[in-house]
PDB file of C-alpha atoms in Angstrom:
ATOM      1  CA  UNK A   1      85.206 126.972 109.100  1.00 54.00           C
ATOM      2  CA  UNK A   2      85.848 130.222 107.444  1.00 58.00           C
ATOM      3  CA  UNK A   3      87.135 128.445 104.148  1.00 62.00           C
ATOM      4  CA  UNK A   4      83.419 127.117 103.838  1.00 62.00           C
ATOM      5  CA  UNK A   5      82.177 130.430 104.980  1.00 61.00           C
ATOM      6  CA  UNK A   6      84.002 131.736 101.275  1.00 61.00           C
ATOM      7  CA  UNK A   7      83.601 129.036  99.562  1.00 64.00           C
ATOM      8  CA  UNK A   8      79.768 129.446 100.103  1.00 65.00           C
ATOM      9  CA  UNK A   9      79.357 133.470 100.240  1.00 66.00           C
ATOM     10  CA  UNK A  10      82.485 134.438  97.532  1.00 62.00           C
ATOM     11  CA  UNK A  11      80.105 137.675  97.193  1.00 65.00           C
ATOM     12  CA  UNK A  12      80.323 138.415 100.637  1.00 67.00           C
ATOM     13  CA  UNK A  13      83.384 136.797 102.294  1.00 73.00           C
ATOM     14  CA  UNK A  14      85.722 136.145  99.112  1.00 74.00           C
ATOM     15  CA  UNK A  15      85.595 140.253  99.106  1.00 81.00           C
ATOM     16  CA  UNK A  16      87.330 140.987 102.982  1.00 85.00           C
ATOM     17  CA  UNK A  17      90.317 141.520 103.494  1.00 90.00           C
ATOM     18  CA  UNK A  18      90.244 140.471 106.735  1.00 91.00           C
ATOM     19  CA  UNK A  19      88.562 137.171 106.101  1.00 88.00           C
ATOM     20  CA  UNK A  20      91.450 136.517 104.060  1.00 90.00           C
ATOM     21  CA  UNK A  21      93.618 137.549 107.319  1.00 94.00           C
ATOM     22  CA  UNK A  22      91.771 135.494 109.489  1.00 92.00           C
ATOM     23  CA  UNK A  23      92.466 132.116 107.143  1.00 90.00           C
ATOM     24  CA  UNK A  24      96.101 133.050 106.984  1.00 93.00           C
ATOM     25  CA  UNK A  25      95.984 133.486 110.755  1.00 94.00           C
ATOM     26  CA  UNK A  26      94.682 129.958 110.738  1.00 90.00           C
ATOM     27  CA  UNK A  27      97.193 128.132 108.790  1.00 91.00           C
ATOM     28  CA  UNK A  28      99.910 130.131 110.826  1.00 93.00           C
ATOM     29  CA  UNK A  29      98.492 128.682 113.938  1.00 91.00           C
ATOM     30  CA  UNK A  30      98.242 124.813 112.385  1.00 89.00           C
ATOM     31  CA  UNK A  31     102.002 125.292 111.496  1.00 91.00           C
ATOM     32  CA  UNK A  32     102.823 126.376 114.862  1.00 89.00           C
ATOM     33  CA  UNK A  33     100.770 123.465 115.954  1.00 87.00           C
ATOM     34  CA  UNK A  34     102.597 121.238 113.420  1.00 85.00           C
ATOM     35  CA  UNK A  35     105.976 122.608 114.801  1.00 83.00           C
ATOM     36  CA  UNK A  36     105.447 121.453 118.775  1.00 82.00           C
ATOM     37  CA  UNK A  37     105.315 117.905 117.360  1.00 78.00           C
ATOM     38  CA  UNK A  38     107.841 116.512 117.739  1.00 61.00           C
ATOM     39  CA  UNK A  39     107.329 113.850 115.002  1.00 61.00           C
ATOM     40  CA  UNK A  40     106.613 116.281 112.202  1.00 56.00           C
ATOM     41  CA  UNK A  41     109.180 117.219 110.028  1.00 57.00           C
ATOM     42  CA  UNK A  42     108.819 119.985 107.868  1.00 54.00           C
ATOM     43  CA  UNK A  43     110.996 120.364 104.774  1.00 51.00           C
ATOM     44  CA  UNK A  44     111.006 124.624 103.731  1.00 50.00           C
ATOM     45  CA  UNK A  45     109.558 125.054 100.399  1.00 46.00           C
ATOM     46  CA  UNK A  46     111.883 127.228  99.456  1.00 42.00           C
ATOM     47  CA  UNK A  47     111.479 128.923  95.965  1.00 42.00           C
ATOM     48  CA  UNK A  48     107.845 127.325  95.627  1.00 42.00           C
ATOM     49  CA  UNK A  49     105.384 129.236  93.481  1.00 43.00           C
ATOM     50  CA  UNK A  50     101.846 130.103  95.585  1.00 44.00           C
ATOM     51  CA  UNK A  51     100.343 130.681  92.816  1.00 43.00           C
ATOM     52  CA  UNK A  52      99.795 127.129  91.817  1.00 50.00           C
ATOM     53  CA  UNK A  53      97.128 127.220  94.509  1.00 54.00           C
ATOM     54  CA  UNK A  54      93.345 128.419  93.165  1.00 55.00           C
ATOM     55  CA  UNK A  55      89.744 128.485  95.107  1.00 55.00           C
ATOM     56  CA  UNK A  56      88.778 125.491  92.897  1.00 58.00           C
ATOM     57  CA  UNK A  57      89.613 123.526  95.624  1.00 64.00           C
ATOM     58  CA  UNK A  58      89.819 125.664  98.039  1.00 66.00           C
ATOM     59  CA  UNK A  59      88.025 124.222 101.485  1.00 67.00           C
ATOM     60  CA  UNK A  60      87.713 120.704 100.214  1.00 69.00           C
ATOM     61  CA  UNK A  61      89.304 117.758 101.798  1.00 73.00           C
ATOM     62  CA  UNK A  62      92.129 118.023  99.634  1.00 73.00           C
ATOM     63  CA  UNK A  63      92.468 122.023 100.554  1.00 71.00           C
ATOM     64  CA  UNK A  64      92.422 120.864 104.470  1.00 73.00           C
ATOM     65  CA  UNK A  65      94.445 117.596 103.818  1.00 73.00           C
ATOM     66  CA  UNK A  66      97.259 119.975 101.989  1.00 74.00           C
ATOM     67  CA  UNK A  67      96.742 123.094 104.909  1.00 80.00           C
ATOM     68  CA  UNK A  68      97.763 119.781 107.452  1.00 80.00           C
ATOM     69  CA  UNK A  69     101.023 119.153 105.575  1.00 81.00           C
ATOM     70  CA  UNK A  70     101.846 122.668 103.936  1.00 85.00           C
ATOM     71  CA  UNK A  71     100.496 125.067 105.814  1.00 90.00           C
ATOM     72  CA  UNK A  72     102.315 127.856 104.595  1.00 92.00           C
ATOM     73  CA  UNK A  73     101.780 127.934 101.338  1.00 89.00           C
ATOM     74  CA  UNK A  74      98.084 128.282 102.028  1.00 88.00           C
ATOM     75  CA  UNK A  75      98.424 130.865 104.176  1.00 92.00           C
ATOM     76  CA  UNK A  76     100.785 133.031 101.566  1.00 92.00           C
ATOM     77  CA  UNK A  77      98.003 132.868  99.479  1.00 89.00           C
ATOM     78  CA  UNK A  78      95.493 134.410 101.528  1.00 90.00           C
ATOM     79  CA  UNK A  79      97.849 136.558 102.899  1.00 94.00           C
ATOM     80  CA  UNK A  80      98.526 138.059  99.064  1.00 92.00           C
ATOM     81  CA  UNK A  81      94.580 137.977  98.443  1.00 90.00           C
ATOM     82  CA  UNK A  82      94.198 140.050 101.768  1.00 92.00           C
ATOM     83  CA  UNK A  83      97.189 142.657 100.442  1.00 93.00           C
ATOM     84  CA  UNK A  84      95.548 142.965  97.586  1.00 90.00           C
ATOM     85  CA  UNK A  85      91.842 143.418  98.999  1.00 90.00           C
ATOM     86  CA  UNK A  86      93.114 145.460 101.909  1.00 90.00           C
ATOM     87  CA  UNK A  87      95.566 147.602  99.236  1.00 90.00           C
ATOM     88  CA  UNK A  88      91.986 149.053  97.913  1.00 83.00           C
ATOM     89  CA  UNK A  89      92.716 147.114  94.584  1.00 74.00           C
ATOM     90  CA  UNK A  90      89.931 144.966  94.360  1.00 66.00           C
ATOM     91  CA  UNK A  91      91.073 143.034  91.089  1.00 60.00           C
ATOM     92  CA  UNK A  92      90.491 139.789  92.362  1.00 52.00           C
ATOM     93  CA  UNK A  93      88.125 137.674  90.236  1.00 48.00           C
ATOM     94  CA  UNK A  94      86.451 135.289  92.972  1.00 46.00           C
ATOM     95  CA  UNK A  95      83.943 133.898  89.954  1.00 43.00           C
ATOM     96  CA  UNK A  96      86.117 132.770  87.643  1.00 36.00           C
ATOM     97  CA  UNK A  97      88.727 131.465  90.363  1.00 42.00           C
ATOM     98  CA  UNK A  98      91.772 133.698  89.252  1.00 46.00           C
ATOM     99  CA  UNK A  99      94.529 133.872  91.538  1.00 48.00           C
ATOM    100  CA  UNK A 100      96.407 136.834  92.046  1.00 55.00           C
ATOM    101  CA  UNK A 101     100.402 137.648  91.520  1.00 59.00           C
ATOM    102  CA  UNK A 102     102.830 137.289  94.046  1.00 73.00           C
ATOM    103  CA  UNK A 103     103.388 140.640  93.910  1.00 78.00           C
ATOM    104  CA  UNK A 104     102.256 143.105  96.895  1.00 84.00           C
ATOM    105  CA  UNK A 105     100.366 146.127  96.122  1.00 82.00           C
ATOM    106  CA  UNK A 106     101.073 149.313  96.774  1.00 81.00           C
ATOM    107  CA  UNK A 107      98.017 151.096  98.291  1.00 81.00           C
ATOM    108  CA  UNK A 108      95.459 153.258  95.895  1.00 75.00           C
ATOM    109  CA  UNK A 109      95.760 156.772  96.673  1.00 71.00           C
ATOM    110  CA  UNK A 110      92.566 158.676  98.032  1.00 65.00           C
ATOM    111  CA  UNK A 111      90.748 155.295  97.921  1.00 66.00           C
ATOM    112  CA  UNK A 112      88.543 155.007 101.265  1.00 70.00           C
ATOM    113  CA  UNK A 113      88.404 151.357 100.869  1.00 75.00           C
ATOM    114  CA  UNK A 114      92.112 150.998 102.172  1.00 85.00           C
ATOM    115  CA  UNK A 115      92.223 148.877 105.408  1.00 89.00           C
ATOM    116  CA  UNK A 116      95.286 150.134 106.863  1.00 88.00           C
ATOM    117  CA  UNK A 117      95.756 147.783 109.780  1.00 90.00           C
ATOM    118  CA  UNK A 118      94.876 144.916 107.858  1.00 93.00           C
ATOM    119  CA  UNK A 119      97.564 145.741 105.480  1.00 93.00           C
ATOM    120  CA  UNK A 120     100.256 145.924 107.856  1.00 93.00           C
ATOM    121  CA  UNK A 121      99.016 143.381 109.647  1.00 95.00           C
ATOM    122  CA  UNK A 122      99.012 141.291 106.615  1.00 95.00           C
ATOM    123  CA  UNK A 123     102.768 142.510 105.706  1.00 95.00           C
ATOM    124  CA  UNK A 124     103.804 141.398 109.187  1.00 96.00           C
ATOM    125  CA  UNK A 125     102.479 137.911 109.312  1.00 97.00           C
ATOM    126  CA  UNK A 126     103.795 137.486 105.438  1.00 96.00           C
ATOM    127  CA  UNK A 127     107.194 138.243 106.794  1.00 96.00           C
ATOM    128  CA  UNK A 128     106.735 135.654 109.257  1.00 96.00           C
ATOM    129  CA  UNK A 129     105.792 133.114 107.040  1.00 96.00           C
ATOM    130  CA  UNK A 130     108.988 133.886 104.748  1.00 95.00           C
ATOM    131  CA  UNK A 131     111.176 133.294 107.941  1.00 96.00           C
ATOM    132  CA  UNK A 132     109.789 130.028 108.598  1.00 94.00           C
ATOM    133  CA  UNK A 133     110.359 129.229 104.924  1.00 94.00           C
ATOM    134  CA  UNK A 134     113.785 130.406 104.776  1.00 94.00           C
ATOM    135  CA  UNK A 135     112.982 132.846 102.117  1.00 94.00           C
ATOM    136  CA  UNK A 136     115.328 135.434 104.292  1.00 95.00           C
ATOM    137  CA  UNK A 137     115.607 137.937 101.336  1.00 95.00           C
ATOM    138  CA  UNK A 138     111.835 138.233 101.182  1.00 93.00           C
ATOM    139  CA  UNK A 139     111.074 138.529 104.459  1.00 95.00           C
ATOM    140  CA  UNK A 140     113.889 141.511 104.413  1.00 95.00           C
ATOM    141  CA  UNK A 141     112.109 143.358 101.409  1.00 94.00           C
ATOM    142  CA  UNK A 142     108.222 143.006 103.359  1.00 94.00           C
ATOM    143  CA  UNK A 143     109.807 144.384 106.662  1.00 94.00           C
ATOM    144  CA  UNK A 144     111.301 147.322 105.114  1.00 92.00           C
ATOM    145  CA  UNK A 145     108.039 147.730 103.376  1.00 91.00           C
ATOM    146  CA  UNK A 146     106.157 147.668 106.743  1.00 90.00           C
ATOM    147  CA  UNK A 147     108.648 149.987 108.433  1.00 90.00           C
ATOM    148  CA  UNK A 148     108.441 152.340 105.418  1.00 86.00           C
ATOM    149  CA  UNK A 149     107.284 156.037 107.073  1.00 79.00           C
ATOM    150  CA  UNK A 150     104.762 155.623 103.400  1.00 72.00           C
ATOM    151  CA  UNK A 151     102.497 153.343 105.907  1.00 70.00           C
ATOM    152  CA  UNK A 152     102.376 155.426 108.696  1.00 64.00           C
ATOM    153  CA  UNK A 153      99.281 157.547 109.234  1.00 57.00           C
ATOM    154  CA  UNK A 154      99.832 161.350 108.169  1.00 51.00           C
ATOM    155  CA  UNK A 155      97.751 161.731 111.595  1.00 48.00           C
ATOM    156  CA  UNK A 156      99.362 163.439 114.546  1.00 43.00           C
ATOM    157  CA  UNK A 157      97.006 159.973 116.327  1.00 49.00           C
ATOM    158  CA  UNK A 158      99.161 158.554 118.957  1.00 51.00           C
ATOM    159  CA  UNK A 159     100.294 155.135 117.858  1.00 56.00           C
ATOM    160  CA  UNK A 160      97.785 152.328 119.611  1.00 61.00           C
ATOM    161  CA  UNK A 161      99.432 149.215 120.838  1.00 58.00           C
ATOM    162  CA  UNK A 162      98.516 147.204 117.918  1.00 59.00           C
ATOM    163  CA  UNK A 163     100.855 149.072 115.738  1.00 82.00           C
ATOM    164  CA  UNK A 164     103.474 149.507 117.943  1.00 87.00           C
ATOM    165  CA  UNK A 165     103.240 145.178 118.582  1.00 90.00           C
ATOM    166  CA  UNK A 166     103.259 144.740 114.502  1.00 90.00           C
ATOM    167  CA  UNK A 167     106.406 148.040 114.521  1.00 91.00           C
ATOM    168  CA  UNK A 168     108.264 145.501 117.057  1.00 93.00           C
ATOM    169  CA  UNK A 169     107.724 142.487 115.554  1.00 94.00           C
ATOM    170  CA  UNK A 170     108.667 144.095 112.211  1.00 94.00           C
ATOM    171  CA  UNK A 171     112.020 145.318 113.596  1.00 95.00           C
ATOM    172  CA  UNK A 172     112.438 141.648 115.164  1.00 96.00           C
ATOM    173  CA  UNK A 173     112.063 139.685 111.853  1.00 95.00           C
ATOM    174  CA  UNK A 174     114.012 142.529 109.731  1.00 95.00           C
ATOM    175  CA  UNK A 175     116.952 142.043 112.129  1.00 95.00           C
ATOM    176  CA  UNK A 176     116.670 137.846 112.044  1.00 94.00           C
ATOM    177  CA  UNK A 177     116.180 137.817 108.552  1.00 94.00           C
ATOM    178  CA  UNK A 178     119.616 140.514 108.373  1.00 93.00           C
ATOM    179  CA  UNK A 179     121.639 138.257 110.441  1.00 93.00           C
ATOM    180  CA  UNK A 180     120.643 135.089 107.897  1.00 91.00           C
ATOM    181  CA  UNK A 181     121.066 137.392 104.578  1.00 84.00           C
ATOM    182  CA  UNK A 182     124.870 138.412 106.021  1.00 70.00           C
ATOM    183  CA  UNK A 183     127.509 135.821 105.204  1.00 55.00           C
TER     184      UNK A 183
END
């Protein structure tokens, strides 16, 4: 599991962006799972503060017994760590088990360590997430952020299919999470 794989490496695997992704990916997919049965009811933590959540316990059974009733919320966090990794802001403190803000990053200028895709990757599935947790508002604010011409490469490079996939799905939660947001 790739929570072990941090847990055990945090000077390796604590430090990707994309590892971070991948986890949030995860507990995206064990929601979805969650949601085709039928039996499982699922209650929107609306409001609730991620930031409660640490790597102190992250990938113990309690970590994986909480990802199998709140999925979510685990996956907002790594979806903020990977922002912030991906951002080129590497002010995450894996040592000392500091979470980071709820606050998305805006992306260091002339830094090579930016990870663009995995940013707007990372915006996209965040906006998701809010959706599903009826955070509407939110999920309006992250797709206007992904949309924003500021994340599109200064590059005359044809767009590849990933980015137009993430541009459509972008435009497809911005206009779901309009139609909530209107009264």
């Amino acid at each position: 599991c790739m929570a072990r794989c941090v847990k055990m490496s945090p000077t390796v695997f604590s430090k990707r962006a994309r590892s971070w992704l991948r986890l949030a990916q995860s507990c995206i997919g064990v929601y979805t799972n969650l949601q085709q049965n039928l039996e499982w009811k699922h209650e929107p933590a609306e409001g609730r503060n991620v930031t409660g959540l640490d790597l102190n316990d992250f990938g113990s059974e309690e970590d994986f017994n909480n990802i199998s009733t709140n999925p979510l919320q685990r996956a907002l966090f790594c979806l903020y760590r990977a922002l912030h990794l991906s951002s080129g802001n590497f002010g995450l403190d894996a040592d000392t088990h500091n979470t980071i803000s709820e606050v998305i990053p805006s992306l260091k200028d002339g830094s090579t360590s930016v990870d663009m895709d995995c940013f707007k990757t990372a915006l996209v599935s965040m906006a998701y997430v809010k959706l599903q947790l009826k955070d509407h508002i939110g999920a309006l604010e992250i797709c206007q952020l992904a949309l924003s011409p500021e994340l599109d490469s200064g590059d005359k490079v044809p767009a590849t299919a990933t980015s137009l996939r993430l541009r459509e799905m972008a435009e497809m939660y911005s206009r779901e999470a309009t139609m909530h947001t209107d009264g």
